[in-house]
Amino acid sequence: MLLHIPNLLDAQELAHFQDAMAKARWVDGNATSGHQSARAKFNEQLPEDGAEARELGERILQALARSPLFFSAALPKQVFPPLFNRYGVGMTFANHIDTAIRTHPVQTVRIRTDLSATLFLVDPESYDGGELLVEDTYGVQSVKLPAGDMVLYPATSLHRVAPITRGERVASFFWIQSMIRDDAQRTLLFDLDMAIVKMTQAVPDDAALVSLTGVYHNLLRMWAEP
Ligand code: NI
């Protein structure tokens, strides 16, 4: 499932991000790459252990914790500390699949990357190109979102970033280990949860809601690795 999460960051938060990122020192993006993707990647990043990335990353983790949509879609077990990249004119990231296992830089636990996330941090009108192109069974999905919006997609997907032809694309990217490893099972739980939310608004006293909510929790209990 590829899911658009609107307004993860509000205008005030975004202004803080844009100010901090404009002042920050950016380095060659291959600092975080695996062997193969180092040949595909051409961009810049905030240093992973730098104060800016830590502070901004913490703000993103707090925004994720406030988002019921993120929780329902990702059923997160661990979130890798958010990283930040910048693509200027001519920069690109060719087709790749993200590394399966990452070690958390502080807690030194291993995180299996079940979901990949990109949080867009600048106005899409301010640059040309830079679409995130994700290949799935329905073909290539092209994603270019308003600043503050995020996309979640299965980390198993082949994806790339189209070359920038004007301006600068700035985004945060990170990975999530889910309590539900399998994308199809996670998608099913998300669809069920969204249907229960709609029914709760439309027919709050319907007895079937108790049954459906029970089915949700019993499926979660059956499949989750909490
Ligand atoms: Ni990637």
Short mmCIF file of C-alpha atoms and ligand atoms in Angstrom, two decimals:
data_model
loop_
_atom_site.label_atom_id
_atom_site.label_comp_id
_atom_site.label_asym_id
_atom_site.label_seq_id
_atom_site.Cartn_x
_atom_site.Cartn_y
_atom_site.Cartn_z
CA MET A 1 0.00 0.00 0.00
CA LEU A 2 1.18 3.49 -0.85
CA LEU A 3 -0.41 6.04 1.48
CA HIS A 4 -0.41 9.85 1.44
CA ILE A 5 -0.48 11.38 4.95
CA PRO A 6 -1.37 15.08 4.61
CA ASN A 7 -0.22 17.86 6.98
CA LEU A 8 2.10 15.86 9.18
CA LEU A 9 3.82 19.19 9.84
CA ASP A 10 1.88 22.47 10.09
CA ALA A 11 3.01 25.83 8.67
CA GLN A 12 4.74 26.91 11.88
CA GLU A 13 6.71 23.66 12.14
CA LEU A 14 7.65 23.85 8.46
CA ALA A 15 8.99 27.38 8.88
CA HIS A 16 11.23 26.10 11.69
CA PHE A 17 12.47 23.24 9.48
CA GLN A 18 13.14 25.46 6.49
CA ASP A 19 15.08 27.97 8.61
CA ALA A 20 17.19 25.27 10.30
CA MET A 21 17.91 23.50 6.99
CA ALA A 22 18.95 26.72 5.25
CA LYS A 23 21.58 27.35 7.95
CA ALA A 24 22.79 23.74 8.14
CA ARG A 25 25.92 22.26 6.59
CA TRP A 26 25.08 19.61 3.99
CA VAL A 27 27.39 16.75 2.99
CA ASP A 28 27.63 14.18 0.19
CA GLY A 29 24.60 11.88 0.39
CA ASN A 30 26.65 8.71 0.06
CA ALA A 31 27.44 8.85 3.78
CA THR A 32 24.45 6.55 4.48
CA SER A 33 24.51 4.38 1.38
CA GLY A 34 24.99 0.71 1.00
CA HIS A 35 27.50 -0.50 -1.57
CA GLN A 36 25.18 -0.64 -4.54
CA SER A 37 23.13 2.48 -3.92
CA ALA A 38 26.32 4.58 -3.63
CA ARG A 39 26.56 4.25 -7.41
CA ALA A 40 22.94 5.27 -7.93
CA LYS A 41 22.70 8.20 -5.53
CA PHE A 42 23.64 11.76 -6.29
CA ASN A 43 22.38 14.18 -3.63
CA GLU A 44 23.30 15.90 -0.35
CA GLN A 45 22.38 15.05 3.25
CA LEU A 46 22.48 16.57 6.70
CA PRO A 47 25.15 14.68 8.69
CA GLU A 48 23.35 11.79 10.41
CA ASP A 49 24.83 12.53 13.85
CA GLY A 50 24.67 16.32 13.51
CA ALA A 51 22.67 18.52 15.89
CA GLU A 52 20.25 19.71 13.16
CA ALA A 53 19.30 16.21 11.99
CA ARG A 54 18.84 15.07 15.61
CA GLU A 55 16.65 18.04 16.56
CA LEU A 56 14.52 18.03 13.41
CA GLY A 57 14.27 14.24 13.47
CA GLU A 58 12.94 14.38 17.04
CA ARG A 59 10.25 16.85 15.91
CA ILE A 60 9.22 14.43 13.16
CA LEU A 61 9.00 11.54 15.64
CA GLN A 62 6.74 13.72 17.82
CA ALA A 63 4.54 14.58 14.80
CA LEU A 64 4.28 10.86 13.95
CA ALA A 65 3.22 10.12 17.53
CA ARG A 66 0.34 12.63 17.14
CA SER A 67 -0.90 11.09 13.86
CA PRO A 68 -3.60 8.40 14.19
CA LEU A 69 -3.42 7.84 10.42
CA PHE A 70 0.31 7.05 10.63
CA PHE A 71 -0.25 4.69 13.57
CA SER A 72 -3.06 2.84 11.82
CA ALA A 73 -1.15 2.49 8.53
CA ALA A 74 2.30 1.65 9.91
CA LEU A 75 1.52 -0.10 13.23
CA PRO A 76 5.06 0.96 14.15
CA LYS A 77 7.38 -1.06 16.34
CA GLN A 78 10.54 1.02 15.73
CA VAL A 79 11.16 4.15 13.69
CA PHE A 80 14.65 4.81 12.38
CA PRO A 81 15.77 8.38 13.25
CA PRO A 82 14.74 10.58 10.29
CA LEU A 83 17.43 11.65 7.82
CA PHE A 84 17.35 14.66 5.49
CA ASN A 85 18.36 15.05 1.87
CA ARG A 86 18.59 17.82 -0.67
CA TYR A 87 18.67 17.55 -4.45
CA GLY A 88 19.84 20.49 -6.56
CA VAL A 89 19.63 20.80 -10.36
CA GLY A 90 20.90 17.63 -12.06
CA MET A 91 20.85 15.56 -8.89
CA THR A 92 18.95 12.25 -8.84
CA PHE A 93 18.69 8.84 -7.18
CA ALA A 94 18.43 5.98 -9.67
CA ASN A 95 16.31 2.83 -9.18
CA HIS A 96 17.05 0.93 -5.97
CA ILE A 97 15.50 -1.03 -3.12
CA ASP A 98 16.30 0.22 0.38
CA THR A 99 18.62 -1.74 2.68
CA ALA A 100 16.68 -4.40 4.63
CA ILE A 101 18.30 -4.00 8.07
CA ARG A 102 19.58 -0.79 9.64
CA THR A 103 21.21 -0.33 13.02
CA HIS A 104 19.72 2.43 15.16
CA PRO A 105 22.61 4.89 15.69
CA VAL A 106 21.87 5.53 19.38
CA GLN A 107 20.04 2.49 20.70
CA THR A 108 22.17 0.11 18.56
CA VAL A 109 19.16 -2.15 17.94
CA ARG A 110 18.62 -3.58 14.49
CA ILE A 111 15.58 -2.28 12.62
CA ARG A 112 14.02 -4.26 9.78
CA THR A 113 12.84 -1.73 7.21
CA ASP A 114 9.24 -2.80 6.47
CA LEU A 115 8.05 0.67 5.38
CA SER A 116 9.84 3.58 3.75
CA ALA A 117 8.70 7.16 4.36
CA THR A 118 9.39 10.43 2.55
CA LEU A 119 8.30 13.70 4.16
CA PHE A 120 8.33 16.59 1.66
CA LEU A 121 9.72 19.81 3.15
CA VAL A 122 9.55 22.44 0.39
CA ASP A 123 6.77 23.80 -1.81
CA PRO A 124 6.45 21.55 -4.92
CA GLU A 125 6.00 24.68 -7.06
CA SER A 126 9.54 25.75 -6.14
CA TYR A 127 11.25 22.95 -8.10
CA ASP A 128 10.77 20.90 -11.27
CA GLY A 129 11.42 17.16 -11.40
CA GLY A 130 12.19 15.38 -8.14
CA GLU A 131 9.16 13.08 -8.21
CA LEU A 132 9.47 9.94 -6.10
CA LEU A 133 8.69 7.14 -8.57
CA VAL A 134 7.61 3.91 -6.87
CA GLU A 135 7.07 0.74 -8.89
CA ASP A 136 4.28 -1.49 -7.70
CA THR A 137 2.07 -4.16 -9.21
CA TYR A 138 -0.20 -1.45 -10.70
CA GLY A 139 2.71 0.28 -12.48
CA VAL A 140 4.80 3.30 -11.52
CA GLN A 141 3.30 5.67 -8.95
CA SER A 142 4.58 9.25 -9.18
CA VAL A 143 4.63 11.13 -5.85
CA LYS A 144 5.31 14.84 -5.38
CA LEU A 145 3.52 16.27 -2.35
CA PRO A 146 2.91 19.63 -0.65
CA ALA A 147 5.42 20.67 2.01
CA GLY A 148 4.54 18.97 5.30
CA ASP A 149 2.93 15.93 3.64
CA MET A 150 4.36 12.42 3.83
CA VAL A 151 4.16 9.25 1.77
CA LEU A 152 4.48 5.75 3.22
CA TYR A 153 5.23 2.81 0.92
CA PRO A 154 6.48 -0.77 1.28
CA ALA A 155 10.26 -0.82 1.65
CA THR A 156 10.29 -3.81 -0.70
CA SER A 157 9.45 -1.46 -3.61
CA LEU A 158 11.83 -0.53 -6.40
CA HIS A 159 11.94 3.30 -6.43
CA ARG A 160 13.87 6.32 -7.66
CA VAL A 161 13.92 10.11 -7.53
CA ALA A 162 13.58 11.87 -10.90
CA PRO A 163 16.35 14.36 -11.74
CA ILE A 164 15.79 17.96 -10.63
CA THR A 165 15.64 20.44 -13.52
CA ARG A 166 14.90 23.64 -11.52
CA GLY A 167 15.19 24.64 -7.87
CA GLU A 168 15.87 22.35 -4.90
CA ARG A 169 13.99 19.37 -3.49
CA VAL A 170 14.39 18.96 0.26
CA ALA A 171 12.87 16.03 2.14
CA SER A 172 13.20 13.83 5.17
CA PHE A 173 13.34 10.07 4.70
CA PHE A 174 13.30 7.20 7.16
CA TRP A 175 12.13 3.65 7.73
CA ILE A 176 9.76 1.87 10.03
CA GLN A 177 9.78 -1.64 11.43
CA SER A 178 6.12 -2.56 11.79
CA MET A 179 4.50 -4.90 14.31
CA ILE A 180 3.02 -6.43 11.13
CA ARG A 181 5.79 -7.52 8.81
CA ASP A 182 3.64 -8.41 5.81
CA ASP A 183 2.36 -5.54 3.67
CA ALA A 184 -0.84 -7.36 2.64
CA GLN A 185 -1.77 -8.12 6.27
CA ARG A 186 -0.94 -4.56 7.34
CA THR A 187 -3.05 -3.15 4.49
CA LEU A 188 -5.98 -5.37 5.46
CA LEU A 189 -5.83 -4.16 9.07
CA PHE A 190 -5.64 -0.54 7.89
CA ASP A 191 -8.67 -0.94 5.62
CA LEU A 192 -10.62 -2.60 8.44
CA ASP A 193 -9.64 0.14 10.90
CA MET A 194 -10.69 2.90 8.47
CA ALA A 195 -14.06 1.18 7.91
CA ILE A 196 -14.58 0.93 11.69
CA VAL A 197 -13.78 4.67 12.06
CA LYS A 198 -16.39 5.53 9.39
CA MET A 199 -19.01 3.27 10.99
CA THR A 200 -18.28 4.80 14.40
CA GLN A 201 -19.31 8.16 12.93
CA ALA A 202 -22.25 6.92 10.87
CA VAL A 203 -23.85 4.27 13.11
CA PRO A 204 -22.20 4.61 16.54
CA ASP A 205 -24.72 2.36 18.31
CA ASP A 206 -24.68 -0.52 15.83
CA ALA A 207 -23.85 -3.80 17.61
CA ALA A 208 -21.87 -4.97 14.56
CA LEU A 209 -19.25 -2.37 15.48
CA VAL A 210 -18.37 -4.36 18.59
CA SER A 211 -17.88 -7.48 16.46
CA LEU A 212 -15.81 -5.70 13.83
CA THR A 213 -13.60 -4.05 16.44
CA GLY A 214 -13.13 -7.46 18.03
CA VAL A 215 -12.13 -8.96 14.67
CA TYR A 216 -9.59 -6.14 14.22
CA HIS A 217 -7.98 -6.83 17.58
CA ASN A 218 -8.03 -10.58 17.14
CA LEU A 219 -6.31 -10.31 13.73
CA LEU A 220 -3.76 -7.93 15.26
CA ARG A 221 -3.18 -10.42 18.10
CA MET A 222 -2.78 -13.26 15.59
CA TRP A 223 -0.26 -11.44 13.34
CA ALA A 224 1.61 -8.88 15.44
CA GLU A 225 5.21 -9.14 16.62
CA PRO A 226 4.98 -6.36 19.21
NI NI B 1 15.34 4.68 -1.24
#
